[in-house]
PDB file of N, CA, C and O in Angstrom:
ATOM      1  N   UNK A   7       6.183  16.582  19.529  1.00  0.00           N
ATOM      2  CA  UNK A   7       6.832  16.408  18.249  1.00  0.00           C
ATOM      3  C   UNK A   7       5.769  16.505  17.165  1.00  0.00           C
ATOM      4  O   UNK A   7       4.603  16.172  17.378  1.00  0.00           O
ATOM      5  N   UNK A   8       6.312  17.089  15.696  1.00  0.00           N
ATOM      6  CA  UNK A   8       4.969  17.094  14.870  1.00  0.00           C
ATOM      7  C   UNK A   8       5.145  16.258  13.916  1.00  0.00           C
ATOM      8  O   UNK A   8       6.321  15.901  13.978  1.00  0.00           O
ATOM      9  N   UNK A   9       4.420  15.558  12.744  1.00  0.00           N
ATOM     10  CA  UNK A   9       5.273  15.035  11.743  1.00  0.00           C
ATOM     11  C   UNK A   9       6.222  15.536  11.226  1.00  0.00           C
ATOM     12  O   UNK A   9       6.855  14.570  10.798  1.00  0.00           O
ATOM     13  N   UNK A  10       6.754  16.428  10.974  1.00  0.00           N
ATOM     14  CA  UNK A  10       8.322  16.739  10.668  1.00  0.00           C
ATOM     15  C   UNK A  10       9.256  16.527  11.517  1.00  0.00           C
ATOM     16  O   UNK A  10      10.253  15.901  11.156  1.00  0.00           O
ATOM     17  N   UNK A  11       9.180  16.826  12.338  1.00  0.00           N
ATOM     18  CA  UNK A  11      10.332  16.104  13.458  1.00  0.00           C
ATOM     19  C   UNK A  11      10.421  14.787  13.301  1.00  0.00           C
ATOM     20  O   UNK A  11      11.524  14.306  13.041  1.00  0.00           O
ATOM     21  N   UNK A  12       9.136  13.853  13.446  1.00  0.00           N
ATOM     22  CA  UNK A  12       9.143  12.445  12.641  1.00  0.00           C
ATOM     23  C   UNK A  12      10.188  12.052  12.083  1.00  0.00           C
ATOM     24  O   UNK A  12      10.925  11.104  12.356  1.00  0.00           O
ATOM     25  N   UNK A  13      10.247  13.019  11.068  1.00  0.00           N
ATOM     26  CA  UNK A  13      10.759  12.426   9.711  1.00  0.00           C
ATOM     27  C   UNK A  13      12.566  12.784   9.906  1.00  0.00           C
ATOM     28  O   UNK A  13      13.497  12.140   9.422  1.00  0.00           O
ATOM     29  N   UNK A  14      12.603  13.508  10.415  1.00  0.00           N
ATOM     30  CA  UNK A  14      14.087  14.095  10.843  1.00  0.00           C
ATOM     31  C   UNK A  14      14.901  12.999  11.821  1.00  0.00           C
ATOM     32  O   UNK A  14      16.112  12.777  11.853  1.00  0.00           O
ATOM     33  N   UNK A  15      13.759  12.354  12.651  1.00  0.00           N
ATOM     34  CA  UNK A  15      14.367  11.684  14.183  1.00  0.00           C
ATOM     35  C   UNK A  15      13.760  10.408  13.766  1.00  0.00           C
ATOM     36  O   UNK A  15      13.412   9.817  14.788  1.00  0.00           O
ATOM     37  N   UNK A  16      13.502   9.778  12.789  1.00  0.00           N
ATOM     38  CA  UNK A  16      13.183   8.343  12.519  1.00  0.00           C
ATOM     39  C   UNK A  16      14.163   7.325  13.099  1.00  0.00           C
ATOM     40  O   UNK A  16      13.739   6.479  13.886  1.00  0.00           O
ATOM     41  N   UNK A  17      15.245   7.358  12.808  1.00  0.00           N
ATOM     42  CA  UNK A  17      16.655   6.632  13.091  1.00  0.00           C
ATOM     43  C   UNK A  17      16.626   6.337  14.508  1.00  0.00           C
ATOM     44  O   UNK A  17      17.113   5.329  15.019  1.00  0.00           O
ATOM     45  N   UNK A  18      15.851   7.550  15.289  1.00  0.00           N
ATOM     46  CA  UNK A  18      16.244   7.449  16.841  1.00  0.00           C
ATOM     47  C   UNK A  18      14.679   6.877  17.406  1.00  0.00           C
ATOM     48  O   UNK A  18      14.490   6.315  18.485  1.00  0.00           O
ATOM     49  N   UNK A  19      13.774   7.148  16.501  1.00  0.00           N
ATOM     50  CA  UNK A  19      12.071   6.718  17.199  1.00  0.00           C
ATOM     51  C   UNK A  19      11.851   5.163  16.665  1.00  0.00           C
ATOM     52  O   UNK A  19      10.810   4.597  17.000  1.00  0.00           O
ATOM     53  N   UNK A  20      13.153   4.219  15.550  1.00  0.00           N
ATOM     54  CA  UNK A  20      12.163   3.191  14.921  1.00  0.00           C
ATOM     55  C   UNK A  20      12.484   2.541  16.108  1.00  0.00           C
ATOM     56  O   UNK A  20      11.599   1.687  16.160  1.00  0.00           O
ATOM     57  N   UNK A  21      13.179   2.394  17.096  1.00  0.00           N
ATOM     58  CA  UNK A  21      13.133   0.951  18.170  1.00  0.00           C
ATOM     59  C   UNK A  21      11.806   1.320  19.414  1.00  0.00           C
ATOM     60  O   UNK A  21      11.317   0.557  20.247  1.00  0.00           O
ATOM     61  N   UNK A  22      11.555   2.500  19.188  1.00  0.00           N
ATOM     62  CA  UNK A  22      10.177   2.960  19.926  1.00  0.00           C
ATOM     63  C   UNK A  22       9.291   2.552  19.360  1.00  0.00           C
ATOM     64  O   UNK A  22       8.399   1.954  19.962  1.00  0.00           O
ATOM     65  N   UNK A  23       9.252   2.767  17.871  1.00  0.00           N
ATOM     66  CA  UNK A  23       7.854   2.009  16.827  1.00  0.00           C
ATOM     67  C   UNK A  23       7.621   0.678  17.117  1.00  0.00           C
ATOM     68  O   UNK A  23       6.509   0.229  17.394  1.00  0.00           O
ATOM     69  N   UNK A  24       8.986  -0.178  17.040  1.00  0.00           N
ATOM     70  CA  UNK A  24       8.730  -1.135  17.171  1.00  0.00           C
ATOM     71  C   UNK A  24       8.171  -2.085  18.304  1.00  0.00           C
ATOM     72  O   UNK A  24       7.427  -3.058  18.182  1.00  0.00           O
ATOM     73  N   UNK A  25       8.808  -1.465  19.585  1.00  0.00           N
ATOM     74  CA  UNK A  25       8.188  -1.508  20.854  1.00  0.00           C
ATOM     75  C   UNK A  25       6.791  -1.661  21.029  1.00  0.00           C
ATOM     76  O   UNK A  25       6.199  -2.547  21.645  1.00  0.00           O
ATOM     77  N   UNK A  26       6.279  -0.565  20.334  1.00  0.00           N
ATOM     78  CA  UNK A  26       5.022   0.268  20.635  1.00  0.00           C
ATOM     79  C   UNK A  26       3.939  -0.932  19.650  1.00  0.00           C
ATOM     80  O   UNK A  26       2.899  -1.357  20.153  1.00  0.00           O
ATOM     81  N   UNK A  27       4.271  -1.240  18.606  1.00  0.00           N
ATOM     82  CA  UNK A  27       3.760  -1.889  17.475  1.00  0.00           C
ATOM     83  C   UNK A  27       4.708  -3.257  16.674  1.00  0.00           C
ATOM     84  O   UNK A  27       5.182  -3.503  15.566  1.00  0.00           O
ATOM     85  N   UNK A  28       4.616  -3.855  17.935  1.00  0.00           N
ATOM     86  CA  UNK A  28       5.687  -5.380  17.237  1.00  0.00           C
ATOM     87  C   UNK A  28       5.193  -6.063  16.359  1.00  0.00           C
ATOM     88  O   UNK A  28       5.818  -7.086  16.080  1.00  0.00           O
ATOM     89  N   UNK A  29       4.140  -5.829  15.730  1.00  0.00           N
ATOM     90  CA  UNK A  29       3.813  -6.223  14.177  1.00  0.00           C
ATOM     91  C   UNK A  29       4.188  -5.941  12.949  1.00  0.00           C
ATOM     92  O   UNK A  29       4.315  -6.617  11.928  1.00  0.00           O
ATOM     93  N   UNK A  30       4.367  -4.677  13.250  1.00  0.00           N
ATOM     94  CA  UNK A  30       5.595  -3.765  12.138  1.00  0.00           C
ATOM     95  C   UNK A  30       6.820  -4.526  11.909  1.00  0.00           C
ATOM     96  O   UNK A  30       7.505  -4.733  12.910  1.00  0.00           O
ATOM     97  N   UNK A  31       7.332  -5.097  10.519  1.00  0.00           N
ATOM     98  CA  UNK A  31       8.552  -5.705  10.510  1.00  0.00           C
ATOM     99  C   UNK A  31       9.436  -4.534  10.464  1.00  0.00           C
ATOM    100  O   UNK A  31       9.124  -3.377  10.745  1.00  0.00           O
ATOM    101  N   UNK A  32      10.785  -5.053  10.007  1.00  0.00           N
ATOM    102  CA  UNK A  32      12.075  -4.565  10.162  1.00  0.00           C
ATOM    103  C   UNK A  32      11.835  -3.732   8.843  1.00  0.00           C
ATOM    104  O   UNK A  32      12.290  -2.598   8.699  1.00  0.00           O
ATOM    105  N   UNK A  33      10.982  -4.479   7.766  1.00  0.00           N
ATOM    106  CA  UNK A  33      10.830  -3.807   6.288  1.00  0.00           C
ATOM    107  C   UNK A  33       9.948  -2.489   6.528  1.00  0.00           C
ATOM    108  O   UNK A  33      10.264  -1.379   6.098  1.00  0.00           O
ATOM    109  N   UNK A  34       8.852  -2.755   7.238  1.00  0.00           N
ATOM    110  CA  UNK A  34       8.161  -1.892   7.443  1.00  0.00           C
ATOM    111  C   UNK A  34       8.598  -0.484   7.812  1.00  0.00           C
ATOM    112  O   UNK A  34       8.463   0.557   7.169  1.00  0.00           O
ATOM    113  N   UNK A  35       9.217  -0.721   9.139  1.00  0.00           N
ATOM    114  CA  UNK A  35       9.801   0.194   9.815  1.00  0.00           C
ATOM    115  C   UNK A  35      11.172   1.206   8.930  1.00  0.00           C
ATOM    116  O   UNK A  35      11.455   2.358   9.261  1.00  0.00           O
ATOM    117  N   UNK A  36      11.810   0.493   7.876  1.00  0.00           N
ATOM    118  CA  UNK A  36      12.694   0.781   6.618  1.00  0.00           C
ATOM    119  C   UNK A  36      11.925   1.720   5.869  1.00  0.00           C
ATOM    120  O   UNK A  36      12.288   2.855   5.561  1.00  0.00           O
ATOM    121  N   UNK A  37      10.628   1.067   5.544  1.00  0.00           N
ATOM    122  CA  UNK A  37       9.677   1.986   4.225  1.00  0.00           C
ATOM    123  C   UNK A  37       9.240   3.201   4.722  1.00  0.00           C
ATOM    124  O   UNK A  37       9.257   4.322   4.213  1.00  0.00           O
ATOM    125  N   UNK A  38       8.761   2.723   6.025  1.00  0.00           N
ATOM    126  CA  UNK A  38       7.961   4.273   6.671  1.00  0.00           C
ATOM    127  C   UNK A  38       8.803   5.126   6.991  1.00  0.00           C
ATOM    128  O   UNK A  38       8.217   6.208   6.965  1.00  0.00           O
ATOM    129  N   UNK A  39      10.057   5.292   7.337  1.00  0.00           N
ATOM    130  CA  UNK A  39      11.063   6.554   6.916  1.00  0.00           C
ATOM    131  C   UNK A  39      10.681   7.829   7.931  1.00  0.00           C
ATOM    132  O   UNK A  39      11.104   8.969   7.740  1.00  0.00           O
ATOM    133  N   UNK A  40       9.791   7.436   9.070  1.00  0.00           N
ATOM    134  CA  UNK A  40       9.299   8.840   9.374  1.00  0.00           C
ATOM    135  C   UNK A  40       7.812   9.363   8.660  1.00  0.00           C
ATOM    136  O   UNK A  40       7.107  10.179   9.254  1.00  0.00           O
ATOM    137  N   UNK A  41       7.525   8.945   7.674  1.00  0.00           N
ATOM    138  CA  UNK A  41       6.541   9.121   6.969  1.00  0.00           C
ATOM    139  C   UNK A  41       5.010   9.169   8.036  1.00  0.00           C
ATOM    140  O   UNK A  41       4.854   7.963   8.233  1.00  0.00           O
ATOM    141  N   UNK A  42       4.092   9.736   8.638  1.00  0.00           N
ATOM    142  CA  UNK A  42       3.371   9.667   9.207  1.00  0.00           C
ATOM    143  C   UNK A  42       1.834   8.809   8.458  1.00  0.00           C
ATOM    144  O   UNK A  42       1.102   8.023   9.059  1.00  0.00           O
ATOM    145  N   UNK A  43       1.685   9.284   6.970  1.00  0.00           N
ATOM    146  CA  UNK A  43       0.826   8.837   6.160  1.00  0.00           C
ATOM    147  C   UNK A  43       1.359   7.362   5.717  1.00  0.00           C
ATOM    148  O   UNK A  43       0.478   6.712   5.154  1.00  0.00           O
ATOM    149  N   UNK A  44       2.244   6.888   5.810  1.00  0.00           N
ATOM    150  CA  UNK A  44       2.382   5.572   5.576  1.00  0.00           C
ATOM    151  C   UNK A  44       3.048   4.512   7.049  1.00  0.00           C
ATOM    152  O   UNK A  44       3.462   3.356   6.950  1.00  0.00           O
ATOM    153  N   UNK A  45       2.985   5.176   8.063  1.00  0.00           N
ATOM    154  CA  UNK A  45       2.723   4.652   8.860  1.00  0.00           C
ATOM    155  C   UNK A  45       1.584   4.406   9.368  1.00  0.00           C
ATOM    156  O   UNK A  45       1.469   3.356  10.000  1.00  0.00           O
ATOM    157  N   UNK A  46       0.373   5.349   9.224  1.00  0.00           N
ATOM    158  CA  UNK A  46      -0.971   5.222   9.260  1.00  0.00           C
ATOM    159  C   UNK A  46      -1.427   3.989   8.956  1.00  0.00           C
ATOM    160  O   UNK A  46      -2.038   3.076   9.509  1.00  0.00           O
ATOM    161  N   UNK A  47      -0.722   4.355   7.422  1.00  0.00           N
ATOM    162  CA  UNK A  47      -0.898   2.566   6.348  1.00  0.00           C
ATOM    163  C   UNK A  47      -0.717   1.307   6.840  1.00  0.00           C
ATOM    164  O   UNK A  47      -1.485   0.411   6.488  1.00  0.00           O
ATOM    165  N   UNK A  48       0.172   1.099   7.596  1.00  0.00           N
ATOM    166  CA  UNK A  48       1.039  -0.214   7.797  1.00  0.00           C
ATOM    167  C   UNK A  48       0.226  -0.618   9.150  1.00  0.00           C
ATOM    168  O   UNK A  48      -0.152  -1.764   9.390  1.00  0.00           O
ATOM    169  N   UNK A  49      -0.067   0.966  10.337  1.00  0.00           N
ATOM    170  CA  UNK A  49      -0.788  -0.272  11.156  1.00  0.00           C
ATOM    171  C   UNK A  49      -2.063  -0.535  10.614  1.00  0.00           C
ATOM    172  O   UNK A  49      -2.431  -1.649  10.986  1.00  0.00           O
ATOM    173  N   UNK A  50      -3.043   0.125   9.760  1.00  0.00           N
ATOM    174  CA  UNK A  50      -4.049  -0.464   9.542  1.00  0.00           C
ATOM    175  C   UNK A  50      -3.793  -1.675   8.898  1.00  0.00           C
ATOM    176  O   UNK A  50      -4.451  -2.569   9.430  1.00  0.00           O
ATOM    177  N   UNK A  51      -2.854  -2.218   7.625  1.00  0.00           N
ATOM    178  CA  UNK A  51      -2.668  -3.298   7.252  1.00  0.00           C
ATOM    179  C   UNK A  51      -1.942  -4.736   8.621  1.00  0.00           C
ATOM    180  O   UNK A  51      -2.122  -5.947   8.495  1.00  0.00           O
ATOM    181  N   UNK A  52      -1.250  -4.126   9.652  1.00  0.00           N
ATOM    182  CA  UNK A  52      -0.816  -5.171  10.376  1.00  0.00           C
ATOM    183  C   UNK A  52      -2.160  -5.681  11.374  1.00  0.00           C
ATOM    184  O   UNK A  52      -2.588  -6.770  11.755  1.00  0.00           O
ATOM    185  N   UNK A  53      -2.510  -4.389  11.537  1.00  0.00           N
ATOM    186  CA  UNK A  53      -3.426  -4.714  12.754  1.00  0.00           C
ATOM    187  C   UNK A  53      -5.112  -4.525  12.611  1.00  0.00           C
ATOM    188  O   UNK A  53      -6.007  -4.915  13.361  1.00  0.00           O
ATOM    189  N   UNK A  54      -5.158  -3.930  11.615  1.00  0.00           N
ATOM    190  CA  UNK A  54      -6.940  -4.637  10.961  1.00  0.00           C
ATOM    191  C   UNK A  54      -7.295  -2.909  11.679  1.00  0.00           C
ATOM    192  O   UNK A  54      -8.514  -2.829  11.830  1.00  0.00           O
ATOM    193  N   UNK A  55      -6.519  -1.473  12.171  1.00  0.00           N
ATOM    194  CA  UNK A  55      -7.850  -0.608  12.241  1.00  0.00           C
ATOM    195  C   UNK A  55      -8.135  -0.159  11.339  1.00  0.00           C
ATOM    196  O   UNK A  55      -7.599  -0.404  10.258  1.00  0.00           O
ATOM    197  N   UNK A  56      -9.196   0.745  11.545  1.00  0.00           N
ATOM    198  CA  UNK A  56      -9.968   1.645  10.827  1.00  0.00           C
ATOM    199  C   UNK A  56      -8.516   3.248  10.660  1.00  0.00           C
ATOM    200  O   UNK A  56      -7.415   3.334  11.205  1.00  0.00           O
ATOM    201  N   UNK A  57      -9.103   4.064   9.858  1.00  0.00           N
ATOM    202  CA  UNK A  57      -8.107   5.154   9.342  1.00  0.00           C
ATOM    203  C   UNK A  57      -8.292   5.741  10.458  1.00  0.00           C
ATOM    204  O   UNK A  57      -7.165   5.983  10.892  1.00  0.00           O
ATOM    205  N   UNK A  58      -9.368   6.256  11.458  1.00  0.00           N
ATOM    206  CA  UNK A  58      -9.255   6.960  12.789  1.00  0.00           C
ATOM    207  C   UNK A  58      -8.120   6.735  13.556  1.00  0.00           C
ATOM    208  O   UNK A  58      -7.127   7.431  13.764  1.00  0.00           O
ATOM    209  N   UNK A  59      -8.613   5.102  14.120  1.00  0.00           N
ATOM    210  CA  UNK A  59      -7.399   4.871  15.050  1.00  0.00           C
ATOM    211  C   UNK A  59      -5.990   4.280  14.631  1.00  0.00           C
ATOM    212  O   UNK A  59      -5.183   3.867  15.464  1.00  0.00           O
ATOM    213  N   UNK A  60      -5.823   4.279  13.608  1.00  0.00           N
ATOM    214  CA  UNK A  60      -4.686   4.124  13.266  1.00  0.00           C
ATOM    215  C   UNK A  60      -4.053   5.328  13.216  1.00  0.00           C
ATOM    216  O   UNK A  60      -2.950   5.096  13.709  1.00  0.00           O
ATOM    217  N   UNK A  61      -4.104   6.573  12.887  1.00  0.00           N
ATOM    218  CA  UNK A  61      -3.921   8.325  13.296  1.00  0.00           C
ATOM    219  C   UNK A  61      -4.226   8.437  14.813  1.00  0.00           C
ATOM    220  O   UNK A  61      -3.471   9.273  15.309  1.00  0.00           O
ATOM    221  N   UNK A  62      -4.940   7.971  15.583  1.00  0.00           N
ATOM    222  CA  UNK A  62      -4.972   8.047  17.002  1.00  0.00           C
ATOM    223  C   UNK A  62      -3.629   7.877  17.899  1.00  0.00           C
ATOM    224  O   UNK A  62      -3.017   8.527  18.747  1.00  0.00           O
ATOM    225  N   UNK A  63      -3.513   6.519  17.164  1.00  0.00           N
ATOM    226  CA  UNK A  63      -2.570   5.635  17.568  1.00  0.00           C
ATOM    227  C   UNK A  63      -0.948   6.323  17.337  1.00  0.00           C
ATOM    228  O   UNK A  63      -0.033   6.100  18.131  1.00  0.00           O
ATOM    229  N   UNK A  64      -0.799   7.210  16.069  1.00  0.00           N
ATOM    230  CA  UNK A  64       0.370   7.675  15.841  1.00  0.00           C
ATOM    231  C   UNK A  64       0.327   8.895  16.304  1.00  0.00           C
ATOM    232  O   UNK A  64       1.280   9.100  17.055  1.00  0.00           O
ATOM    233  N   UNK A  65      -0.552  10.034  16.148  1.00  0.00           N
ATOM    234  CA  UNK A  65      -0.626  10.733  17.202  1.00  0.00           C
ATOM    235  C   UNK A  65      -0.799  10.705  18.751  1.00  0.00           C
ATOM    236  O   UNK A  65      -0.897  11.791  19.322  1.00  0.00           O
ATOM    237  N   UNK A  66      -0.848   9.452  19.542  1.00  0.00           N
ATOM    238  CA  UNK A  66      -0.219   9.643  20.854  1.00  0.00           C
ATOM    239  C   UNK A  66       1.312   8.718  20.657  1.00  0.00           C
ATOM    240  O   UNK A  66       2.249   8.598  21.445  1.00  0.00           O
ATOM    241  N   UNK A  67       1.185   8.357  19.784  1.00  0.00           N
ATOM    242  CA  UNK A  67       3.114   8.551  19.626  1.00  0.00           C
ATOM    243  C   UNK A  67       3.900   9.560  19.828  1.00  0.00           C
ATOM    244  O   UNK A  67       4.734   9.692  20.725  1.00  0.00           O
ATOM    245  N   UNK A  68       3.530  10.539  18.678  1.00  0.00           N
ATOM    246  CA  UNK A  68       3.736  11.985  18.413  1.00  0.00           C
ATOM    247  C   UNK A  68       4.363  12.660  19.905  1.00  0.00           C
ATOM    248  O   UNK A  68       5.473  13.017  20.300  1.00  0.00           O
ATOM    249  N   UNK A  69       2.784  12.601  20.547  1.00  0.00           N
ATOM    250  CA  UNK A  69       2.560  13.217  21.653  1.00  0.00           C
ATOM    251  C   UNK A  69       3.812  12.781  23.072  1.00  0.00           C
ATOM    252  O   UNK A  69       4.502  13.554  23.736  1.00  0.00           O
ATOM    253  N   UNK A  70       3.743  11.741  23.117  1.00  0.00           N
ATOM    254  CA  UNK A  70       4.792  10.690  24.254  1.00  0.00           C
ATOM    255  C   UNK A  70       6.480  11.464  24.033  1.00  0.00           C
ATOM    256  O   UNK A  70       7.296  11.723  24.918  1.00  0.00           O
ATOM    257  N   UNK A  71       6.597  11.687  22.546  1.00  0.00           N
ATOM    258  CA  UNK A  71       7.775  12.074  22.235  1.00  0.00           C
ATOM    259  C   UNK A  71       8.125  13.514  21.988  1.00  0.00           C
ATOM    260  O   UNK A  71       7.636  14.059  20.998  1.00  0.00           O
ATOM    261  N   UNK A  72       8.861  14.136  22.728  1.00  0.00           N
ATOM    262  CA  UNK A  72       8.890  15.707  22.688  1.00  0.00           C
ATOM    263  C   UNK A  72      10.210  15.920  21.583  1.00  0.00           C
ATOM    264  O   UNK A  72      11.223  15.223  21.528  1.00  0.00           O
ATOM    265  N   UNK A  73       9.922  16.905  20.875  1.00  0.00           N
ATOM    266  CA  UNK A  73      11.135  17.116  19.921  1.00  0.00           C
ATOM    267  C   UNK A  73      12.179  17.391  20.578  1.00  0.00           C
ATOM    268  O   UNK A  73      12.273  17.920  21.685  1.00  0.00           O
ATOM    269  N   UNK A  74      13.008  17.007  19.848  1.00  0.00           N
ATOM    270  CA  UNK A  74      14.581  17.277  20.580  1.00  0.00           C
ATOM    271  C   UNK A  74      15.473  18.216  19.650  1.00  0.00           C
ATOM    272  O   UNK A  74      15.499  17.908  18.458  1.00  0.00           O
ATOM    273  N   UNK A  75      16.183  19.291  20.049  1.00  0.00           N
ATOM    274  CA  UNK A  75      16.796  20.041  19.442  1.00  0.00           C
ATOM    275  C   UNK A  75      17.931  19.868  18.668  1.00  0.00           C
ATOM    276  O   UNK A  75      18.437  20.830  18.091  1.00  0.00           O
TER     277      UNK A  75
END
């Protein structure tokens, strides 16, 4: 999946986000919309990384999830 698919299939990936990252509130998961650059944001603010692995981290999201037609 790439960030655009993201943003298309949010509705169906936020109970995966949340799974994946149970620090993320319910608000959070609302704001980020699919947004890849402000999901970046939110785990570095929940979880203290650096800008690397916080993009690490959402790109093997990305990756786990194959686009769906």
């Amino acid at each position: 999946m790439n960030r655009d698919q993201m943003q298309g299939q949010w509705k169906q990936l936020k109970g995966e986000a949340r799974t994946m990252w149970g620090k993320l509130t319910d608000d959070d998961l609302e704001q980020i919309q699919g947004n890849t650059e402000t999901l970046v944001g939110r785990l570095q603010e929940r979880y203290g990384y650096a800008r690397a692995k916080a993009e690490e981290e959402v790109n093997h999201f990305l990756e786990r999830h194959p686009a769906h037609p």
